[in-house]
CSV table of N, CA, C and O in Angstrom, one decimal:
chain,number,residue,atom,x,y,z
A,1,UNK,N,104.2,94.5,107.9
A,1,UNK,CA,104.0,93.4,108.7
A,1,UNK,C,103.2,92.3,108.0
A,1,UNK,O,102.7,92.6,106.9
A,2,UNK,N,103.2,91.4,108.4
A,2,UNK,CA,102.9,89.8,108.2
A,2,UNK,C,101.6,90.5,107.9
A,2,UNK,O,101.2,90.7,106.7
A,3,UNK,N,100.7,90.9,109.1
A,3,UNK,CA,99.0,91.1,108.9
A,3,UNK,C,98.7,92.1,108.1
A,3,UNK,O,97.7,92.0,107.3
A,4,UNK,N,99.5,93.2,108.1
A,4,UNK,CA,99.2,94.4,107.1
A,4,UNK,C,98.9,93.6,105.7
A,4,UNK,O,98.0,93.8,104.9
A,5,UNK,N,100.3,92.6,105.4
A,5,UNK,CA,100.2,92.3,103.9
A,5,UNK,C,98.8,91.2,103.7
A,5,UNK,O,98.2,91.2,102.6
A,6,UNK,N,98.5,90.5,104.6
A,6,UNK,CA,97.1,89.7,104.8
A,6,UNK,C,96.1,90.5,104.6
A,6,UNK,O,95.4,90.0,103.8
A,7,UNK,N,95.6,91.6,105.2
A,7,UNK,CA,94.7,92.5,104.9
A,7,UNK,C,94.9,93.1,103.6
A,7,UNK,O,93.9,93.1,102.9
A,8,UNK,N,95.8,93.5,103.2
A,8,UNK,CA,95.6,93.8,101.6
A,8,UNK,C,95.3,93.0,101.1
A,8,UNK,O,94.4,93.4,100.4
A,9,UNK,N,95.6,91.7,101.1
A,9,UNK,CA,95.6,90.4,100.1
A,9,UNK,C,94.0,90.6,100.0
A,9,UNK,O,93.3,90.9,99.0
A,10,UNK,N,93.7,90.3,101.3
A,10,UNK,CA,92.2,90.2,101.6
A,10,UNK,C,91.3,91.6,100.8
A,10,UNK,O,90.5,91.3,99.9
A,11,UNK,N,91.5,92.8,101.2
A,11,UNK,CA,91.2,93.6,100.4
A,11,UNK,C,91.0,93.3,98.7
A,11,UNK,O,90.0,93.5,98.0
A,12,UNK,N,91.8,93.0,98.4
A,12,UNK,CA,92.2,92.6,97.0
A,12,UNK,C,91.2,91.9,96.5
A,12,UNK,O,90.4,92.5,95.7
A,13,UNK,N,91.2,90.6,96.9
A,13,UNK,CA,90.5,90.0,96.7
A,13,UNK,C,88.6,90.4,96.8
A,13,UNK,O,87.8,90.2,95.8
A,14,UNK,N,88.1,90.9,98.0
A,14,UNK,CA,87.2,91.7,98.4
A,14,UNK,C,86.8,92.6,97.0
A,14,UNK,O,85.9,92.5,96.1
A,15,UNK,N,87.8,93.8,97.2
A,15,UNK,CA,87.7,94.6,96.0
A,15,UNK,C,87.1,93.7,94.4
A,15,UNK,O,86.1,94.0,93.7
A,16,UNK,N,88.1,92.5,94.0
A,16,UNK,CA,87.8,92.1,93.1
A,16,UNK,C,86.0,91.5,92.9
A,16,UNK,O,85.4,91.6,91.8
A,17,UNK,N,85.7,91.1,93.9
A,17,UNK,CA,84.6,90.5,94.6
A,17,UNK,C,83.8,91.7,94.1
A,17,UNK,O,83.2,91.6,93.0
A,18,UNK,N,83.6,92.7,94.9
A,18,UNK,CA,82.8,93.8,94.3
A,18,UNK,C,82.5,94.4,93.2
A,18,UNK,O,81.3,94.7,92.9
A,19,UNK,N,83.7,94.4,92.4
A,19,UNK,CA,83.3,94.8,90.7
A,19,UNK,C,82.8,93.8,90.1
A,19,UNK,O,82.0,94.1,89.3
A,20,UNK,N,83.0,92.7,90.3
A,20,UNK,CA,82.3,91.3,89.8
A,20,UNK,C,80.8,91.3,90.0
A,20,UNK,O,80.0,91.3,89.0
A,21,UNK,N,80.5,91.4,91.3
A,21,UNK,CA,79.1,91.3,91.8
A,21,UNK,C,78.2,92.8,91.2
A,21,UNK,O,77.2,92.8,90.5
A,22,UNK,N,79.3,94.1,91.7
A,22,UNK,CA,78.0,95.1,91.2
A,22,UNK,C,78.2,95.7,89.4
A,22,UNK,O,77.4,96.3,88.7
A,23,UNK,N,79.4,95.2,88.9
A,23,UNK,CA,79.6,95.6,87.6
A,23,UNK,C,79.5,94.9,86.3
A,23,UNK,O,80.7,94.5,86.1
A,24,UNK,N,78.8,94.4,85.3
A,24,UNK,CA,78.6,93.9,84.5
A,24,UNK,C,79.9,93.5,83.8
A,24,UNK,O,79.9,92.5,83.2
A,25,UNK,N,80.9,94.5,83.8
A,25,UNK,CA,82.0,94.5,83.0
A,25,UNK,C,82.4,95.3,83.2
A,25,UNK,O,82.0,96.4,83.2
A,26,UNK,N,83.8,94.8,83.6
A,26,UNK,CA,84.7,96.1,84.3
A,26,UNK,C,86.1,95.7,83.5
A,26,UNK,O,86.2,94.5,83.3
A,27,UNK,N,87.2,96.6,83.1
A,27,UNK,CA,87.9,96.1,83.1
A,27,UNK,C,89.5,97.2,83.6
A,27,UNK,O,89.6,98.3,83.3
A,28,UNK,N,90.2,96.5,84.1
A,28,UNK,CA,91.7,97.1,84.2
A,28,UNK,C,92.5,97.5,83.3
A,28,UNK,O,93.0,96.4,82.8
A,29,UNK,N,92.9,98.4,82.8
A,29,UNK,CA,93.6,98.9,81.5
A,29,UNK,C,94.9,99.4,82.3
A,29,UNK,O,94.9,99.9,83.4
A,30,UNK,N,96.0,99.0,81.3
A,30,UNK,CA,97.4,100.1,81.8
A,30,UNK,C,98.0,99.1,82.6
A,30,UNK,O,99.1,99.5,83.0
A,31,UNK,N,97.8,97.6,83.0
A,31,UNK,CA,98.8,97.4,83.8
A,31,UNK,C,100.1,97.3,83.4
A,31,UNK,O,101.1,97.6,84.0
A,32,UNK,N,100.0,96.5,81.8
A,32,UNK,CA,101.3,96.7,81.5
A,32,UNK,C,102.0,97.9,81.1
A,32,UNK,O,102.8,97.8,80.2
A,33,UNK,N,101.9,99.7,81.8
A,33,UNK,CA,102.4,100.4,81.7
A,33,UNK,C,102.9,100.2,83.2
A,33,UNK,O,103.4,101.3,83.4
A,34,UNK,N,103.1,99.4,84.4
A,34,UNK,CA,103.0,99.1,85.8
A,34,UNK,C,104.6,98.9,85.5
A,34,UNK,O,104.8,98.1,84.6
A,35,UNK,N,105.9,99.6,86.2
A,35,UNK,CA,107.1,98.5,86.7
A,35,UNK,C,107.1,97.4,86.8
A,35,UNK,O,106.1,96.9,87.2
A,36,UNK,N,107.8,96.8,86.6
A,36,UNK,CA,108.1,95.2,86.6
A,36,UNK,C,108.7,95.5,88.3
A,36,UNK,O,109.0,96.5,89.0
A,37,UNK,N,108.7,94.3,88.6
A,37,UNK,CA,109.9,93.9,89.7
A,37,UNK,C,109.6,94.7,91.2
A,37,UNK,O,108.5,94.6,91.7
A,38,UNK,N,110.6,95.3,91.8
A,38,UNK,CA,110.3,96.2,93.1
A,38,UNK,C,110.3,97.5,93.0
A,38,UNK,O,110.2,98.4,93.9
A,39,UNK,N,110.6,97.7,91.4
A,39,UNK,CA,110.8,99.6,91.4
A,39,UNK,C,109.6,100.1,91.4
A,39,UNK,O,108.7,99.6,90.8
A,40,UNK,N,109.3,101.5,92.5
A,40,UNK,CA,108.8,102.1,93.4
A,40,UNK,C,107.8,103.2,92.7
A,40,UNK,O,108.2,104.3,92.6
A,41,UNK,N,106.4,102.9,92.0
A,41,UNK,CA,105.5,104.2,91.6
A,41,UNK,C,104.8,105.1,92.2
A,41,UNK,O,105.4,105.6,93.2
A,42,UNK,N,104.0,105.3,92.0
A,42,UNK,CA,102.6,106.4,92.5
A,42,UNK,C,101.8,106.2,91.9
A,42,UNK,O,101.9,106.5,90.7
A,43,UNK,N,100.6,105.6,92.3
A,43,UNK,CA,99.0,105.7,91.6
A,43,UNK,C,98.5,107.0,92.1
A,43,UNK,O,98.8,107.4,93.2
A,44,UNK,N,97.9,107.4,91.4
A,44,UNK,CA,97.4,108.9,92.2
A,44,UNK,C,95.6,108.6,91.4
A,44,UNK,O,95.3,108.2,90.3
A,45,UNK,N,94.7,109.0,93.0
A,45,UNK,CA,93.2,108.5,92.2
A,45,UNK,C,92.5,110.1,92.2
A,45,UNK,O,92.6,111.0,93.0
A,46,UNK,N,91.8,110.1,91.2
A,46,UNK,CA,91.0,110.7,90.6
A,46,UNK,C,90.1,111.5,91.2
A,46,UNK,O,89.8,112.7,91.2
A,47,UNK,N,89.5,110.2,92.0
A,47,UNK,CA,88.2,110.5,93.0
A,47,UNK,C,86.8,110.7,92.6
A,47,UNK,O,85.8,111.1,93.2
A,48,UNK,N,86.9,110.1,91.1
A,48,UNK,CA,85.7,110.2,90.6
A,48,UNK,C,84.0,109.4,90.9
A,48,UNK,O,83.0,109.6,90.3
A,49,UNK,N,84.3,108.4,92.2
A,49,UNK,CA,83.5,108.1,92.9
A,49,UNK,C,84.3,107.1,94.0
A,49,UNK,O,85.6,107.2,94.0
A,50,UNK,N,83.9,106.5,94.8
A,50,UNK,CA,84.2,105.6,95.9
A,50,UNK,C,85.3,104.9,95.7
A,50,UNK,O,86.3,104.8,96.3
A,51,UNK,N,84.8,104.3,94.5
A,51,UNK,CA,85.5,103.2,93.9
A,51,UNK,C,86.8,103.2,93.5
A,51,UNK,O,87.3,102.1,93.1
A,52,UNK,N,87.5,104.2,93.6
A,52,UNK,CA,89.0,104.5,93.3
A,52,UNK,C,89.8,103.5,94.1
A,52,UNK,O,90.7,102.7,93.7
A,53,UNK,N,89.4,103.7,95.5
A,53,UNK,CA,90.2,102.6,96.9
A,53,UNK,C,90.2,101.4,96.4
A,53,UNK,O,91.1,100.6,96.2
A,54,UNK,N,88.4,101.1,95.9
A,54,UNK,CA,88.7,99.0,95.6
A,54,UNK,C,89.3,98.9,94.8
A,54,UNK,O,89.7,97.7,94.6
A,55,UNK,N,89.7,100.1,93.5
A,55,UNK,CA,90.2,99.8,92.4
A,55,UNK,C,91.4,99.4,92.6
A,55,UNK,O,91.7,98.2,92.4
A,56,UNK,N,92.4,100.5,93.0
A,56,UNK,CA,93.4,100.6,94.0
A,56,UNK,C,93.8,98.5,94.4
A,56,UNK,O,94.6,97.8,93.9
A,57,UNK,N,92.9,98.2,95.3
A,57,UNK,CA,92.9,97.1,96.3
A,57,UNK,C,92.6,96.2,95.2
A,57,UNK,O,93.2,95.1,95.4
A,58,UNK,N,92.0,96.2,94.0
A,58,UNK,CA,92.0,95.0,93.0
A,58,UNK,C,92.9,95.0,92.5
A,58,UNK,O,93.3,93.8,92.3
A,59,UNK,N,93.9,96.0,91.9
A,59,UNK,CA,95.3,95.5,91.3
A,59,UNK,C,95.9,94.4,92.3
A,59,UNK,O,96.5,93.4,92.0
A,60,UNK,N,95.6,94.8,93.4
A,60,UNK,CA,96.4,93.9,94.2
A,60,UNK,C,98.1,94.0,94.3
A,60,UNK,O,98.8,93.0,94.2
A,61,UNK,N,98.6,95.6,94.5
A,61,UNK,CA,99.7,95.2,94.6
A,61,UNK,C,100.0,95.7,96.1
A,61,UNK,O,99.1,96.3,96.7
A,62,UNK,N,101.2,95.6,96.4
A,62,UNK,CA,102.0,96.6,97.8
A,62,UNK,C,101.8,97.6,97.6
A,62,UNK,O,102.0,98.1,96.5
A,63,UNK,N,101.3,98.1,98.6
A,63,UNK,CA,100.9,99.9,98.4
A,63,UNK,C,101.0,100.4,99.9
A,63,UNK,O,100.8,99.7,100.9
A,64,UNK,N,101.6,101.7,99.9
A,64,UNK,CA,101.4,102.5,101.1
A,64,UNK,C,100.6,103.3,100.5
A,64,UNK,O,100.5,103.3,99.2
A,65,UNK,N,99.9,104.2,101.3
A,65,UNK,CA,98.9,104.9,101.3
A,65,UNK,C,98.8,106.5,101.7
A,65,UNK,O,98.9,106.6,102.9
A,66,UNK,N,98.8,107.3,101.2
A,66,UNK,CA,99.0,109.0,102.0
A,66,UNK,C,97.5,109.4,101.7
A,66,UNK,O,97.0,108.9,100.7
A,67,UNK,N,97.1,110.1,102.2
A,67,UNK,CA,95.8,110.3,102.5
A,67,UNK,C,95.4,111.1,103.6
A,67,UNK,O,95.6,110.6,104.7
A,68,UNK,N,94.8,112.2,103.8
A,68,UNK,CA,94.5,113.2,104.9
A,68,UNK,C,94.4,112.4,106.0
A,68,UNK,O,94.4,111.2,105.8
A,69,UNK,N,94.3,112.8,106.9
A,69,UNK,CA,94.3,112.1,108.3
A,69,UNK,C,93.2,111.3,108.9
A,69,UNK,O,93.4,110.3,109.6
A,70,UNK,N,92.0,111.9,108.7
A,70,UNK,CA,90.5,111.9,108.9
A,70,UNK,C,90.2,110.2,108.1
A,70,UNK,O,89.7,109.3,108.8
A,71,UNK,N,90.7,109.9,106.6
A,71,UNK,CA,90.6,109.1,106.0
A,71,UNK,C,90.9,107.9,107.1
A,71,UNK,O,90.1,107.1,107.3
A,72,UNK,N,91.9,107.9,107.6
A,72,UNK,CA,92.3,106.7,108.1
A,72,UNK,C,91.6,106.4,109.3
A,72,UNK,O,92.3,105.5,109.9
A,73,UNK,N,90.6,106.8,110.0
A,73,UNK,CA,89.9,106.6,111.2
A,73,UNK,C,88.5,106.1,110.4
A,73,UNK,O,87.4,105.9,111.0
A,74,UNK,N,88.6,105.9,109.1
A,74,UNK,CA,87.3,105.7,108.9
A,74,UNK,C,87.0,103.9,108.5
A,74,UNK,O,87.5,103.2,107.7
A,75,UNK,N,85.7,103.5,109.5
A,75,UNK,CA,85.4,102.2,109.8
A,75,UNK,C,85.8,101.3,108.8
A,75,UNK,O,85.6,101.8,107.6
A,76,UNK,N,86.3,100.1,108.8
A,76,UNK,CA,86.6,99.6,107.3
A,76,UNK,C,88.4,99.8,106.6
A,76,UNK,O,89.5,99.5,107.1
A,77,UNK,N,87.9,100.4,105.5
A,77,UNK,CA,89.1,100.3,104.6
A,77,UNK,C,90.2,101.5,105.3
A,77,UNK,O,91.4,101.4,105.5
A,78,UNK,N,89.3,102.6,105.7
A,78,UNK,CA,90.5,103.6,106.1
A,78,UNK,C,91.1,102.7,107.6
A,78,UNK,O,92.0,103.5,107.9
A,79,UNK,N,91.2,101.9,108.3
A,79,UNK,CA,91.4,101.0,109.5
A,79,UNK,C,92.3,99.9,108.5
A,79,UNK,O,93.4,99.5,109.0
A,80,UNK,N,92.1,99.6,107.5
A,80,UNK,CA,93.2,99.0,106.3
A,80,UNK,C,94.5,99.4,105.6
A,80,UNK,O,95.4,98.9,105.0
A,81,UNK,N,94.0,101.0,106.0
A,81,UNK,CA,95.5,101.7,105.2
A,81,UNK,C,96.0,102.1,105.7
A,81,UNK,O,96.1,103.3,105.5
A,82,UNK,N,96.7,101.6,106.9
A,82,UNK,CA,97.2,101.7,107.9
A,82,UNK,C,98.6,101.0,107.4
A,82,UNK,O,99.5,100.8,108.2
């Protein structure tokens, strides 16, 4: 829907916000190993701290989400991956 894709946008942007503000230097590697066009991947995260989701939300692309159940009740971002 129209708002789902607004709230990502907004995430995105957010996310980007955050690595800026708490990380001296961050950077994104691999996107050009990313599909071109509308063909269909899997990011799969690590979980090596929090940060995987804003990571996730800074690429900034169309994403659905799978994720235990519990995740998505949670205040914030899990109310986003919807």
């Amino acid at each position: 829907s129209n708002v789902r894709m607004q709230a990502h946008r907004a995430c995105g942007r957010i996310s980007g916000l955050l690595f800026r503000t708490f990380f001296d230097k961050y950077e994104i590697e691999g996107t050009e190993k990313l599909p071109k066009g509308s063909e269909p991947f899997i990011i799969v995260a690590n979980h090596q701290s929090m940060m995987d989701v804003a990571a996730i939300f800074a690429l900034r692309l169309k994403a659905a989400w799978v994720a235990k159940t519990a995740v998505f009740v949670i205040p914030g971002v899990g109310w986003l991956m919807w």
